[in-house]
Tab-separated table of C-alpha atoms and ligand atoms in Angstrom:
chain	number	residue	atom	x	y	z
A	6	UNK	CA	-161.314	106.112	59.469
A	7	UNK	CA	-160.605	107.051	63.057
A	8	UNK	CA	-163.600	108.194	65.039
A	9	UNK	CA	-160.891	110.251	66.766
A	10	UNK	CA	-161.642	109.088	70.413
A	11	UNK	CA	-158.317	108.272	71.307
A	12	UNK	CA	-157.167	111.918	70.010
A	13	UNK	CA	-153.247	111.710	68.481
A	14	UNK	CA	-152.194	108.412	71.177
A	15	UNK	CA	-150.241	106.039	68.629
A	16	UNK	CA	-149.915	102.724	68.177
A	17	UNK	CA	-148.310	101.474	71.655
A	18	UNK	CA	-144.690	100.260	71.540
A	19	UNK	CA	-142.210	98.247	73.665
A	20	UNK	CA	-139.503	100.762	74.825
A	21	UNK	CA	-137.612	98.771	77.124
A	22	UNK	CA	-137.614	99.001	80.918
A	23	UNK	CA	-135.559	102.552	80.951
A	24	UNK	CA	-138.228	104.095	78.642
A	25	UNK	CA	-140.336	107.108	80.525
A	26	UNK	CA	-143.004	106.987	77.985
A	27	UNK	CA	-146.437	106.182	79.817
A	28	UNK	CA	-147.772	105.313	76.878
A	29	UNK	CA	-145.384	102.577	76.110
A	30	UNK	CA	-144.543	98.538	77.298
A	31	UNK	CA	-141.224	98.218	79.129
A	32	UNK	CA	-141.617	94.943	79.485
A	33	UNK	CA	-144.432	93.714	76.932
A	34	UNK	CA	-141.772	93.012	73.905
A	35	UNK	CA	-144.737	90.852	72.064
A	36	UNK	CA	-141.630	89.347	69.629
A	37	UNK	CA	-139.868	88.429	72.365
A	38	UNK	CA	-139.425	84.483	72.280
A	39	UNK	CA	-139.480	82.856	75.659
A	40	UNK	CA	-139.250	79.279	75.976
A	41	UNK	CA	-139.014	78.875	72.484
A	42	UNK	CA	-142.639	81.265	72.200
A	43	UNK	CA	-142.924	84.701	71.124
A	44	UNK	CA	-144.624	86.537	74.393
A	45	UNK	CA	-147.368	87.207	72.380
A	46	UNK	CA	-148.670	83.448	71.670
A	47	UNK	CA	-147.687	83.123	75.380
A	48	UNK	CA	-149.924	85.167	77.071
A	49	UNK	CA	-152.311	85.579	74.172
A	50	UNK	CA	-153.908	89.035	75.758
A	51	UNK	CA	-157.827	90.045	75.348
A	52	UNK	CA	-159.703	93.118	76.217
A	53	UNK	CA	-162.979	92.286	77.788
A	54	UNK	CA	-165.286	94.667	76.768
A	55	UNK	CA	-167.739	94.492	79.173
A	56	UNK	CA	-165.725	96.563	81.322
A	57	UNK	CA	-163.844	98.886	78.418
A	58	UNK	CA	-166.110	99.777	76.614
A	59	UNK	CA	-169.814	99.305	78.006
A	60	UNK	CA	-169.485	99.877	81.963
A	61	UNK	CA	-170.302	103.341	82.570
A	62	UNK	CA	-167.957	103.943	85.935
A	63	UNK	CA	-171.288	103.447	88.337
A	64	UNK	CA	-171.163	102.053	92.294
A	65	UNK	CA	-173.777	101.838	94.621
A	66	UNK	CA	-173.657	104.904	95.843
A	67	UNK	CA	-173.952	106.863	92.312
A	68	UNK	CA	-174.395	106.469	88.642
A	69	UNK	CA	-172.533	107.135	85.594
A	70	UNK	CA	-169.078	108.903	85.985
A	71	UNK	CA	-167.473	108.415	82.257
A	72	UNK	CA	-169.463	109.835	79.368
A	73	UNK	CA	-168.691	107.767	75.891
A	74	UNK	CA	-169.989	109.401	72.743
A	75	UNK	CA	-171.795	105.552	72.527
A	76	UNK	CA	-174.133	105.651	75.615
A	77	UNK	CA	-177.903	105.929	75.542
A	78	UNK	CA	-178.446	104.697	71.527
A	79	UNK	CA	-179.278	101.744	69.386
A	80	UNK	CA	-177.658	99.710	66.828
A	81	UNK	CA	-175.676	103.230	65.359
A	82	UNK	CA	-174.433	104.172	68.929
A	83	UNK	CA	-173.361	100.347	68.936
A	84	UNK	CA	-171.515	99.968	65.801
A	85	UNK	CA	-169.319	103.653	66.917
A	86	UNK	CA	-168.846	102.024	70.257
A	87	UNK	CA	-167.283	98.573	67.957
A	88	UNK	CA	-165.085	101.228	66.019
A	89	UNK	CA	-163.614	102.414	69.381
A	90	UNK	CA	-163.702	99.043	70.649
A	91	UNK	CA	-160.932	97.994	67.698
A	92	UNK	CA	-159.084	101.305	67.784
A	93	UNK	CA	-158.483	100.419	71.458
A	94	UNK	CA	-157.516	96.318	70.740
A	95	UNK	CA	-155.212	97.875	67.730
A	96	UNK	CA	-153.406	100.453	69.552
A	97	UNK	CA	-152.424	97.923	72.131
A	98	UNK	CA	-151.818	94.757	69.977
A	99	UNK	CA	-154.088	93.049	71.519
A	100	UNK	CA	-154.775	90.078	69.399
A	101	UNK	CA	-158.027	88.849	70.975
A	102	UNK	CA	-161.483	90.855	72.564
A	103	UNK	CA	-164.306	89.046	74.852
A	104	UNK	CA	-167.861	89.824	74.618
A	105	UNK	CA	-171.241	89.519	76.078
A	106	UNK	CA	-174.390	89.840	73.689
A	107	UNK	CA	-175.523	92.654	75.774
A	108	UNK	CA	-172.253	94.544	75.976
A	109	UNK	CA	-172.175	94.766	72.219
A	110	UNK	CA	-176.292	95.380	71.174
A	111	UNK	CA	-178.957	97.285	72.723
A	112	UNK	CA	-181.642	95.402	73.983
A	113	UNK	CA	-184.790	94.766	71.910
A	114	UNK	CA	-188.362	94.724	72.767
A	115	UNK	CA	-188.183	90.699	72.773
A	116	UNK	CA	-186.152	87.845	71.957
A	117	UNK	CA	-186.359	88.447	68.099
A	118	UNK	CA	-185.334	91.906	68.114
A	119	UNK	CA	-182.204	91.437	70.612
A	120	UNK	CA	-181.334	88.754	68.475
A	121	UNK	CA	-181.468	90.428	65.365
A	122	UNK	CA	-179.362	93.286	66.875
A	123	UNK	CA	-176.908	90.854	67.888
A	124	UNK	CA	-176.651	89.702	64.334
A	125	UNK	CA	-176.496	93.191	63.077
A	126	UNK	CA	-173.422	93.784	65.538
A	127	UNK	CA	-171.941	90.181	64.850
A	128	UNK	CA	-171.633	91.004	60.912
A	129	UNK	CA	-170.024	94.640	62.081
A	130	UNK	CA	-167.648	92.934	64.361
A	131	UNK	CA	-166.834	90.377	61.488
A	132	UNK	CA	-165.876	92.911	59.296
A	133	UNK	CA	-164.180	94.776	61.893
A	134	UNK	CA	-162.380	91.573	63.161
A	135	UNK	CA	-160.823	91.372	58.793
A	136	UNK	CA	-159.408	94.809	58.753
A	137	UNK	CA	-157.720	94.822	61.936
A	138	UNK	CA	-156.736	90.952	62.727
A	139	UNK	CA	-157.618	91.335	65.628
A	140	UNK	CA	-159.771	87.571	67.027
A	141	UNK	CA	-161.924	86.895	69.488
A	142	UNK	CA	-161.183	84.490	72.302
A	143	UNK	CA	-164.242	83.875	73.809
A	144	UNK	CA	-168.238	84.739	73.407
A	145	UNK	CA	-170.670	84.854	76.352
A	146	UNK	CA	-174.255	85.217	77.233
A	147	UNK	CA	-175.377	87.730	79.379
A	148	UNK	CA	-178.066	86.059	81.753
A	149	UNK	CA	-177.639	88.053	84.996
A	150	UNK	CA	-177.943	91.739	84.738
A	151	UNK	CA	-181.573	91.689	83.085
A	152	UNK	CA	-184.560	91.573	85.937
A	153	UNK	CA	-185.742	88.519	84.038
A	154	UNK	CA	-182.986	86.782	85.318
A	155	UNK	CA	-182.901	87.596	88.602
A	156	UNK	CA	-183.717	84.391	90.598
A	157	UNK	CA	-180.765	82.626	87.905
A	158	UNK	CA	-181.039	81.935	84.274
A	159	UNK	CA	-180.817	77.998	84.113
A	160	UNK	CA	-181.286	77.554	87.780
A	161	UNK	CA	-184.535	79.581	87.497
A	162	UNK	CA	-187.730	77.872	88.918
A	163	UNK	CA	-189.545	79.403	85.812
A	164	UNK	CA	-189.153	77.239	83.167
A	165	UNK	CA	-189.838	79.644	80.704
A	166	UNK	CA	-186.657	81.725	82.276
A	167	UNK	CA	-184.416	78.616	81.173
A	168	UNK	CA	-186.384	78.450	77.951
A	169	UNK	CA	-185.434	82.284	77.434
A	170	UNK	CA	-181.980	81.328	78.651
A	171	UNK	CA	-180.881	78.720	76.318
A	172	UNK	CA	-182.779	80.320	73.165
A	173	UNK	CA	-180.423	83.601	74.206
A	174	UNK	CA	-177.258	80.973	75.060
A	175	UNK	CA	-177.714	79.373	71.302
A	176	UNK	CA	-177.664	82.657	69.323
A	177	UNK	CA	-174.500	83.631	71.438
A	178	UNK	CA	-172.910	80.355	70.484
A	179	UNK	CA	-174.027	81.124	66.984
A	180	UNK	CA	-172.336	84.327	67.308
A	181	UNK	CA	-169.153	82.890	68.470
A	182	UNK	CA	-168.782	80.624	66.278
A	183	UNK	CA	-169.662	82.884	62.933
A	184	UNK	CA	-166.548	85.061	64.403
A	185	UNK	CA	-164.118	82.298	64.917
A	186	UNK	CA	-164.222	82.524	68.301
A	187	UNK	CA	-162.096	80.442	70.207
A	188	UNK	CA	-164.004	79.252	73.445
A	189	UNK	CA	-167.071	80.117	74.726
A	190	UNK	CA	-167.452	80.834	78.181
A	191	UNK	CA	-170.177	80.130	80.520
A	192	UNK	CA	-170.380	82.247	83.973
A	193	UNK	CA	-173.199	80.956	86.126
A	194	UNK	CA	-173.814	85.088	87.299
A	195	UNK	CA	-177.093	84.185	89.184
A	196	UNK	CA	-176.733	80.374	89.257
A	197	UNK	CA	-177.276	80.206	92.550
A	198	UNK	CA	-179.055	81.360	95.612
A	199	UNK	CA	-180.088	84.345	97.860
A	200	UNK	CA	-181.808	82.194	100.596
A	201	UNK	CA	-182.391	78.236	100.682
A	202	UNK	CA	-185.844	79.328	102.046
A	203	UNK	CA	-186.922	79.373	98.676
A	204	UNK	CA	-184.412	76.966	97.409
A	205	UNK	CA	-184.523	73.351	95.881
A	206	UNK	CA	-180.770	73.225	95.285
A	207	UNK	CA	-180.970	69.448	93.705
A	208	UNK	CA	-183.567	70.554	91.288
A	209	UNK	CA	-181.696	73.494	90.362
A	210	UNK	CA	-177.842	71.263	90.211
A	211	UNK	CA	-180.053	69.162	87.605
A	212	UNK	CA	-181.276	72.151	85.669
A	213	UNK	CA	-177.703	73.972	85.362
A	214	UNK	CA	-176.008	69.961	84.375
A	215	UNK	CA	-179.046	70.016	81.680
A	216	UNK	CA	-178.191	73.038	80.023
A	217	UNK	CA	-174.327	72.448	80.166
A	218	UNK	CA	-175.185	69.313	78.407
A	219	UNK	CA	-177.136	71.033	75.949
A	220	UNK	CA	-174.279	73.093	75.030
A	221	UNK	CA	-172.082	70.443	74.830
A	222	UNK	CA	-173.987	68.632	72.519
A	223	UNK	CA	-174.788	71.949	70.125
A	224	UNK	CA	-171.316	72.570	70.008
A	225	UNK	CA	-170.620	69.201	68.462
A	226	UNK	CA	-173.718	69.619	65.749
A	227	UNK	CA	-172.313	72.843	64.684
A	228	UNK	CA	-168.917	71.756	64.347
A	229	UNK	CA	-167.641	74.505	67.091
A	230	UNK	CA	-164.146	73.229	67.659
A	231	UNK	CA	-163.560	75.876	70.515
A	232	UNK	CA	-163.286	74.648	73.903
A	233	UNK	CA	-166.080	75.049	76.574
A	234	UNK	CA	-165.245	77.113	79.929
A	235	UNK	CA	-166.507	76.919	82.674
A	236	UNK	CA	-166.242	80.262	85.410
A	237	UNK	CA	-166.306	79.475	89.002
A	238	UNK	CA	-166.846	82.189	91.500
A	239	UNK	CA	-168.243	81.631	95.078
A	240	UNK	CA	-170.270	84.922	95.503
A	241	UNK	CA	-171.684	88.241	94.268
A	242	UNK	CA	-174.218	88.835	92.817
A	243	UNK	CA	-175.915	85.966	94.254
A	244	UNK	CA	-174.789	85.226	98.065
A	245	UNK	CA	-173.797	82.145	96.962
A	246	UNK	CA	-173.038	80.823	93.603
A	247	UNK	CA	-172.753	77.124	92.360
A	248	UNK	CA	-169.997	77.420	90.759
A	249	UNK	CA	-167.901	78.366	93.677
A	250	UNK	CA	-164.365	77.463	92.810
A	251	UNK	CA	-162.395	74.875	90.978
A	252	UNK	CA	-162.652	72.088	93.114
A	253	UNK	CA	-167.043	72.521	93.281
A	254	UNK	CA	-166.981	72.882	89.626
A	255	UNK	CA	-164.847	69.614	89.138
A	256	UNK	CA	-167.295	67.205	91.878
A	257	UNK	CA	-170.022	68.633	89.399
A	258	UNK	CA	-168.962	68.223	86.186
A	259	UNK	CA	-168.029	64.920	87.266
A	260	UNK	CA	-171.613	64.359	89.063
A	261	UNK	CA	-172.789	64.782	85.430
A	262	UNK	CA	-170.180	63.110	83.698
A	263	UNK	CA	-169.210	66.168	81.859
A	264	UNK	CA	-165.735	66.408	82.851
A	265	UNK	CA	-163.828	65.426	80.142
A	266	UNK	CA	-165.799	68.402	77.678
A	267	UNK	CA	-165.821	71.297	79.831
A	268	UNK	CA	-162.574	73.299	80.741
A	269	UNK	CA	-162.182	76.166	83.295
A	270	UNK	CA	-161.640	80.009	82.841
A	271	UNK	CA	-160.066	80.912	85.870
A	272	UNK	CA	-160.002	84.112	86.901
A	273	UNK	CA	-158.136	85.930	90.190
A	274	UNK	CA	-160.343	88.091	91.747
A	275	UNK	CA	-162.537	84.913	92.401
A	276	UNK	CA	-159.913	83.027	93.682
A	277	UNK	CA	-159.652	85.899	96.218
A	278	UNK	CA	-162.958	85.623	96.761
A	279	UNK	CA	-162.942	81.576	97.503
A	280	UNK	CA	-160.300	82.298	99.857
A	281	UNK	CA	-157.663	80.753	98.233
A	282	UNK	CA	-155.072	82.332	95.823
A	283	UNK	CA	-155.148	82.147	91.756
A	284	UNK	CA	-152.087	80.255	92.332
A	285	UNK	CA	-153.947	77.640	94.187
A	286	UNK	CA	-156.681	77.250	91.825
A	287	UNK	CA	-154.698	77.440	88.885
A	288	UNK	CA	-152.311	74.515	90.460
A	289	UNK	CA	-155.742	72.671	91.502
A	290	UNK	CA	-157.039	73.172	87.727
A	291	UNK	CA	-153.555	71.977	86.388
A	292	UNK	CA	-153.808	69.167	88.488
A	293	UNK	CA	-156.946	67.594	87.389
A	294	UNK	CA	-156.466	68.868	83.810
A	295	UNK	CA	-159.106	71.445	83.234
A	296	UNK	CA	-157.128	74.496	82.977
A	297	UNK	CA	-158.392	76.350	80.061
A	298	UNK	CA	-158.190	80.129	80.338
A	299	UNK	CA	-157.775	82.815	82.623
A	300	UNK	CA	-159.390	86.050	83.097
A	301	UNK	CA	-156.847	88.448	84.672
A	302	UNK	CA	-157.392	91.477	87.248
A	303	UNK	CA	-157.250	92.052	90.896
A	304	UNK	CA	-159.479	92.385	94.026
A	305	UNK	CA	-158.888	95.271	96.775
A	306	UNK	CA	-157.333	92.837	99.772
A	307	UNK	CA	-159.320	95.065	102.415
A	308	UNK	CA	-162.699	95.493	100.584
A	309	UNK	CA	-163.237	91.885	100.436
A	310	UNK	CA	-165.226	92.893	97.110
A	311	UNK	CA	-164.727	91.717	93.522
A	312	UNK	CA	-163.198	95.155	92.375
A	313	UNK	CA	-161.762	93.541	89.094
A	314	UNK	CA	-158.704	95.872	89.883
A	315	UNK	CA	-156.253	95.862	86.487
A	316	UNK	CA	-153.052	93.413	87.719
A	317	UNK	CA	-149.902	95.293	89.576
A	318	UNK	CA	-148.635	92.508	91.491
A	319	UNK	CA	-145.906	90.686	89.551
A	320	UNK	CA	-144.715	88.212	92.068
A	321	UNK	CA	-148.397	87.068	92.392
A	322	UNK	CA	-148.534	86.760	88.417
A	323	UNK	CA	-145.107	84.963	88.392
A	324	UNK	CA	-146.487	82.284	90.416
A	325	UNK	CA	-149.941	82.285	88.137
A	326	UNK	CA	-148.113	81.904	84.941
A	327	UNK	CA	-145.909	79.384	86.665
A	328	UNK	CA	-149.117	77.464	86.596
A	329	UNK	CA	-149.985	77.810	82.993
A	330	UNK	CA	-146.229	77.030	81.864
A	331	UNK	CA	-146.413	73.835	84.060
A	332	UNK	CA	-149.749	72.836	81.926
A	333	UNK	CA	-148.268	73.221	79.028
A	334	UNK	CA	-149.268	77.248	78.449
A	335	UNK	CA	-152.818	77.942	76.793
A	336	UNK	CA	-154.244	76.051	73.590
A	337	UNK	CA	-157.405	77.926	73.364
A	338	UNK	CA	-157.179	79.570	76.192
A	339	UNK	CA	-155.609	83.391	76.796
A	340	UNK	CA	-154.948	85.530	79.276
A	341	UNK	CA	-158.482	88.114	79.365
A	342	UNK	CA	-158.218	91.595	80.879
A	343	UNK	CA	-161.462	90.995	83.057
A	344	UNK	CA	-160.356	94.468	84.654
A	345	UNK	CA	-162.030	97.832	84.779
A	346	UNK	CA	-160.669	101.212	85.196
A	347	UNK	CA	-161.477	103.282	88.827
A	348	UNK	CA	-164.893	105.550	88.200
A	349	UNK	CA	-162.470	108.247	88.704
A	350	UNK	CA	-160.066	107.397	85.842
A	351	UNK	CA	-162.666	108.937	82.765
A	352	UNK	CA	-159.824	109.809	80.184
A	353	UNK	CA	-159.579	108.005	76.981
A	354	UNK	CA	-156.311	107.224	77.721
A	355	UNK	CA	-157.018	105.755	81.214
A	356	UNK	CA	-157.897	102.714	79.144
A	357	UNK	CA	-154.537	102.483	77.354
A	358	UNK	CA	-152.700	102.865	80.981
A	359	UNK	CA	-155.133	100.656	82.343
A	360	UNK	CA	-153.684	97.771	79.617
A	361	UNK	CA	-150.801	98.958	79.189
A	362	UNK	CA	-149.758	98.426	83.135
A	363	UNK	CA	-151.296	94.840	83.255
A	364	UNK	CA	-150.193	93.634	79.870
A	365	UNK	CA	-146.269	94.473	81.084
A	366	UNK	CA	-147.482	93.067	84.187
A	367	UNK	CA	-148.017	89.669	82.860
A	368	UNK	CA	-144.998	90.034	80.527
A	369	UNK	CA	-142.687	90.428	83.944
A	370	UNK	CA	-144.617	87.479	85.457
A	371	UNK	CA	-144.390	85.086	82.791
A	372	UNK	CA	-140.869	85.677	81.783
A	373	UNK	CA	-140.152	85.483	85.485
A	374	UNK	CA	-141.797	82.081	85.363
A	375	UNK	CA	-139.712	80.744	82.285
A	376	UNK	CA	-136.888	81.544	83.810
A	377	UNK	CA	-137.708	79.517	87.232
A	378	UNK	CA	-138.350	76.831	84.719
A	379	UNK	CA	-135.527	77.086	82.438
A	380	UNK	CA	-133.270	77.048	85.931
A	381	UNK	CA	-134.996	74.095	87.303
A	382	UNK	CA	-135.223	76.885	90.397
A	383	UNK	CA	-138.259	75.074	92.383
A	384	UNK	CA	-138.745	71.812	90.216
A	385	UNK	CA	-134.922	70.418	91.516
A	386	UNK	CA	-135.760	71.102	95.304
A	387	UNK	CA	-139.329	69.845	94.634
A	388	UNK	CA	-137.829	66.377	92.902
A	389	UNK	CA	-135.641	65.807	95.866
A	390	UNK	CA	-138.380	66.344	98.430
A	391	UNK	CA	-139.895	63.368	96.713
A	392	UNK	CA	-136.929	61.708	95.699
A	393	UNK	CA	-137.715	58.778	98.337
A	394	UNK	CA	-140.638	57.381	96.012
A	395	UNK	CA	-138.430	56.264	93.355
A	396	UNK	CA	-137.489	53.685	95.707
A	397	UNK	CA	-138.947	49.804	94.730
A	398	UNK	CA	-141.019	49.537	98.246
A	399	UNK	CA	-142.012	52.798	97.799
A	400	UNK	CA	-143.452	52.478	94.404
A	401	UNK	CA	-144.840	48.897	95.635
A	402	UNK	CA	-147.163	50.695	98.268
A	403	UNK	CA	-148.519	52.763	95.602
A	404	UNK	CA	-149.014	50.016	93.090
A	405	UNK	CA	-151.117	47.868	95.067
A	406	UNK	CA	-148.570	45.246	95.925
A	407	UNK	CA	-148.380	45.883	99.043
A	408	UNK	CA	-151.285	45.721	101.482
A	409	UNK	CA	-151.813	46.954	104.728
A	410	UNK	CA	-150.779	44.428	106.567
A	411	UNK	CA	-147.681	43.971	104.090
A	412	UNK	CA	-147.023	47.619	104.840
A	413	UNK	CA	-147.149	46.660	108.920
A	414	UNK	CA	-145.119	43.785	108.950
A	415	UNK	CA	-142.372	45.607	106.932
A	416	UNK	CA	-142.040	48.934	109.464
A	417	UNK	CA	-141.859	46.380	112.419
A	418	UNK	CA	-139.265	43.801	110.508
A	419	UNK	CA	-136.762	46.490	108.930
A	420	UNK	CA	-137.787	48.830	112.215
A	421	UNK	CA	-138.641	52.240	110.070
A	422	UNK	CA	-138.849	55.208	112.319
A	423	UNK	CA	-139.512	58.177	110.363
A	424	UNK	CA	-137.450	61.698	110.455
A	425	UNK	CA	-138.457	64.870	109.915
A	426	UNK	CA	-137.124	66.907	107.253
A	427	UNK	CA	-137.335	70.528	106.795
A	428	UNK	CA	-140.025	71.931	104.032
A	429	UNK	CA	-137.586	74.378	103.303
A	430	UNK	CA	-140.208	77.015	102.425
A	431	UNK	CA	-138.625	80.336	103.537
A	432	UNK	CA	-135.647	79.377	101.493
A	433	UNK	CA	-138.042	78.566	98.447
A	434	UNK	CA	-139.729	82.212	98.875
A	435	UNK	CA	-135.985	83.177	98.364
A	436	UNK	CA	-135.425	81.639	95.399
A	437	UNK	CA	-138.752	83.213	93.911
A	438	UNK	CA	-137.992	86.553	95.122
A	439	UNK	CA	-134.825	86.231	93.010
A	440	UNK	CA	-136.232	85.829	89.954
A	441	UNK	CA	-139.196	88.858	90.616
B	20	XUL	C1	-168.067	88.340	86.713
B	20	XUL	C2	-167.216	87.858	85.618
B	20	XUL	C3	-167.816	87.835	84.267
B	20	XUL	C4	-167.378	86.680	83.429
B	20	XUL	C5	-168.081	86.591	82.110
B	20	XUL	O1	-167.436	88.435	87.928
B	20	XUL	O2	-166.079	87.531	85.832
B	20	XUL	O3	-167.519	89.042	83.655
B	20	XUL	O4	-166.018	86.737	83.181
B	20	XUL	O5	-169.445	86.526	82.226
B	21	CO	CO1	-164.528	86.896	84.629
């Protein structure tokens, strides 16, 4: 039975780019098969509902600005805010949600009782989760917005705060996997620090690696075949965070030797945040094989904040997807609306346009993508710009055949004088812009 929330708003369709209908995709066709994939398994959409369903539209100037029928309740205000939570995922199509344990249960009085509302929730949500199809791509645990937790969770220098932590990281994992949930995602939200006053930062490397491992090997004693994701993000809350972008997470998981069990969920707004783009750390994550998910929104460019905007910006989503195609497009991973709507936008169906906007977002992105692929639009130029290491000498200085001195004697014998070529890269921005 509808709980009515979403008044008479239908199902949403595809319509086709000419359609007029705000409440429909123009270019989100989920059937439609690109690179021999139905859009759908491409870009394998979640709503995160952190920001859909339990953020209440505060900043820090003022409080509350939407007002659910769910706020201020226990477990009953919690299950009505699940049944809006699946109306929403099924009048999108979205085939996948993302959860915290505190998004979904209210808070108990202690451990027990949180967990045991969790559980409560978890059974709804399985039920839920049968009569709609819709799955869930990742579980989380919320260790950052409680004041327990606010000198980190495993990076605290309480030991009973990483106690508390991985007892509350456990049930969640016990959550996720009871609902078939395809990854589980850590973010390290206070995993790092405010001042290094206070601050033993190898102690607290050691405690995060510890817990990481921990998961690791629970995951393997439960049978959890998901995939383990890491977050990275450089700052906010803390000032800064350990995790700070692909290439910090890599040096640690490899510090720890825990590189080849851990994958990365990347998401944009933190790449903005790093100071690079999410093209950049998706092409770093590619690179060194840990590309595992991505959670999809945008910053404000002049705030310098992490607004988690919803996505407008196809060309910059082309490029992203281009990414994910090159790696071989997501196994477990999807594409998760980390995105929340502006405090001002308080209608119901702000959260359809909301979805709506970034899911045909992505749709123009990624098709864009395929077809840069299919055309072999940057891969020919970029073959040719390397073109000169198919040569025998060439491949002989990377082999280790040739030494040093090897490498000397030949530039002064056949008298190799280097020149310049162009990079080309205004005509390669052309090329893009063609296919955006
Ligand atoms: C915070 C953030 C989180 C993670 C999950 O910036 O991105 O919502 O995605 O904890
Ligand atoms: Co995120």
């Amino acid at each position: 039975m509808s709980t009515g929330f979403f008044g008479d708003i239908a199902k949403i369709k595809y319509e086709g780019p000419d359609s007029d209908n705000p409440l429909a995709f123009r270019h989100y066709n989920p059937d439609e098969v690109v690179l021999g994939k139905p859009l759908k398994e491409h870009l394998r959409f979640a709503v995160a509902y952190w920001h859909s369903l339990a953020w209440e539209g505060g900043d820090p100037f003022g409080g509350r600005t939407f007002d659910r029928p769910w706020y201020d309740g226990g477990v009953e205000k919690a299950k009505l805010k699940a049944d809006v939570a699946f109306e929403l995922f099924s009048l999108l199509g979205a085939p996948y949600y993302c959860f915290h344990d505190a998004d979904v249960r209210p808070e108990g009085g202690n451990f027990a009782e949180s967990t045991k509302n969790l559980n409560e929730i978890v059974d709804y949500f399985a039920k839920k989760q049968e009569e709609t199809g819709v799955k869930l791509l990742w579980g989380t645990a919320n260790l950052f917005s409680h004041r327990r937790f606010m000198s980190g969770a495993s990076t605290n220098p309480d030991p009973d705060v990483f106690a508390y932590s991985a007892a509350t990281i456990k049930t969640c994992m016990d959550a996720t996997m009871k609902l078939g949930g395809e990854n589980y995602v850590l973010w390290g939200g206070r995993e790092g620090y405010e001042t290094l006053l206070n601050t033993d930062m190898s102690r607290e490397f050691d405690q995060m690696a510890r817990m990481l491992s921990m998961v690791i090997e629970y995951k393997h004693k439960i049978g959890f075949t998901g995939q383990i994701l890491v977050e990275p993000k450089p700052q906010e809350p803390t000032k800064h965070q350990y995790d700070y972008d692909v290439a910090t997470v890599y040096g640690f998981l490899q510090k720890y030797g825990l590189e080849k069990e851990v994958k990365l969920n990347i998401e944009q707004g933190h790449a903005i945040l790093a100071g690079h783009t999410f093209e950049h750390e998706l092409a770093l994550a590619r690179t060194l094989g840990v590309l595992g998910s991505i959670d999809m929104n945008r910053n404000d460019y002049q705030s310098g904040w992490d607004t988690d905007q919803f996505p407008n910006n196809v060309p910059e989503m082309a490029l992203a997807y281009y990414q994910v195609l090159l790696a071989g497009g997501f196994t477990s991973g999807g594409t998760n609306f980390d995105a929340k709507l502006r405090r001002q936008s308080i209608d119901p169906a702000d959260l359809l346009y909301g979805h709506i906007g970034g899911m045909d977002c992505c749709a123009r992105g990624l098709k864009a993508a395929a077809r840069m692929i299919e055309d072999g639009a940057l891969s020919k130029p970029l073959d040719e710009r390397y073109a000169g290491w198919n040569g025998d000498t060439a491949k002989k200085m990377l082999s280790g055949e040739m030494t040093l001195e090897d490498i000397a004697a030949m530039v002064e014998k056949d008298d190799i004088n280097p020149e310049p070529k162009s990079g080309r890269q205004e005509y390669l921005e052309n090329i893009v812009n063609k296919y955006v």
